[in-house]
C-alpha positions as CSV (number, residue, x, y, z in Angstrom):
1,L,39.1,176.3,-87.1
2,S,36.2,177.1,-89.5
3,A,34.5,180.3,-90.3
4,A,31.4,179.3,-88.5
5,D,33.5,177.8,-85.4
6,R,35.7,181.6,-85.3
7,D,33.3,183.4,-85.7
8,M,30.9,181.8,-82.4
9,M,34.2,181.8,-80.1
10,S,34.5,185.7,-81.2
11,A,31.2,186.6,-80.3
12,F,31.1,184.5,-77.0
13,L,34.3,186.2,-76.4
14,S,33.3,189.8,-76.8
15,T,30.2,189.0,-75.3
16,G,32.2,187.3,-71.6
17,A,30.4,184.2,-69.7
18,S,29.9,186.6,-67.2
19,A,27.1,188.9,-68.5
20,Q,25.0,185.8,-69.4
21,Y,25.1,183.7,-66.1
22,V,22.2,185.5,-63.7
23,P,22.8,183.4,-60.8
24,Q,20.0,181.0,-59.3
25,S,21.3,181.3,-55.5
26,G,18.2,183.1,-54.4
27,Q,15.5,180.6,-56.4
28,I,17.9,177.9,-53.8
29,V,17.5,179.5,-51.2
30,G,13.5,180.1,-51.7
31,I,13.4,176.7,-52.4
32,L,15.6,175.7,-49.5
33,K,13.5,178.2,-46.4
34,Q,10.2,176.8,-48.0
35,M,11.2,173.1,-48.1
36,H,12.3,173.7,-44.1
37,D,8.9,175.8,-43.0
38,T,7.1,173.1,-44.8
39,M,9.2,169.7,-42.3
40,K,8.5,172.3,-39.3
41,Q,5.1,172.8,-40.0
42,D,4.9,168.2,-40.9
43,L,7.3,167.9,-37.7
44,A,4.9,170.1,-35.3
45,D,1.7,168.6,-36.8
46,L,3.6,164.9,-36.4
47,T,4.9,165.7,-32.8
48,A,1.1,167.2,-31.7
49,A,-0.1,163.8,-33.0
50,E,2.0,161.4,-31.2
51,E,1.8,163.5,-27.7
52,A,-2.3,163.0,-28.6
53,A,-2.3,159.4,-29.2
54,I,-0.1,158.8,-25.8
55,K,-2.0,160.9,-24.0
56,N,-5.1,158.8,-25.3
57,F,-3.0,155.1,-24.5
58,E,-1.9,156.3,-21.0
59,E,-6.2,157.5,-20.3
60,L,-7.0,154.0,-21.7
61,S,-4.5,152.0,-19.9
62,A,-5.4,153.4,-16.6
63,A,-9.2,153.3,-16.8
64,K,-7.8,149.1,-18.7
65,T,-6.2,148.8,-14.6
66,K,-8.4,149.9,-12.4
67,E,-10.7,147.5,-15.2
68,V,-9.3,144.6,-14.0
69,E,-8.8,145.6,-10.6
70,A,-12.6,145.5,-10.5
71,N,-12.6,142.3,-11.9
72,G,-10.1,141.3,-9.8
73,A,-11.8,142.0,-6.7
74,A,-15.4,140.8,-8.0
75,I,-13.5,137.3,-9.1
76,E,-12.7,137.3,-5.0
77,A,-16.2,138.0,-3.6
78,K,-17.7,135.3,-6.4
79,T,-15.3,132.8,-4.7
80,E,-15.7,133.5,-1.3
81,R,-18.9,133.4,-2.3
82,K,-19.0,129.8,-3.6
83,G,-17.7,128.5,-1.2
84,K,-19.9,129.9,1.6
85,V,-22.7,128.6,-1.0
86,G,-20.8,124.8,-0.9
87,L,-20.7,124.0,2.4
88,E,-24.5,125.2,3.1
89,I,-24.7,122.7,0.2
90,V,-22.9,120.4,2.4
91,A,-24.6,121.2,5.5
92,L,-27.8,121.1,4.4
93,K,-27.2,117.6,3.1
94,E,-26.2,116.4,6.1
95,D,-29.3,118.1,7.7
96,L,-31.2,116.5,5.1
97,D,-29.5,112.8,5.5
98,D,-30.5,113.5,9.3
99,T,-34.1,114.5,8.5
100,A,-34.1,111.3,6.5
101,K,-33.1,108.6,9.2
102,S,-34.8,110.5,12.1
103,M,-37.4,110.3,9.8
104,A,-36.7,106.4,9.3
105,D,-36.2,105.2,13.0
106,D,-40.0,107.6,13.3
107,K,-41.5,104.7,11.4
């Protein structure tokens, strides 16, 4: 060993390796706790947002179901009305033909 290496080795051994080491586990645990709290809050926020979205979806779905039912009833009513009007038209055409025949017979 050279003289410089020997001096460095003796300085290291005289001070001891453990005297220079300062554990950093307190900071690491603090960072991990902060990360845990942040993630916990983020999860709570996302859960609340998801629950609100589910509630909104259910309300919208219920409103659309009522709308579909109302439109179905309106379609049925209009179809029935169309059938009745169609029958009235046929009856009026027959009356018109009968009236025209009667008028022709009268002349």
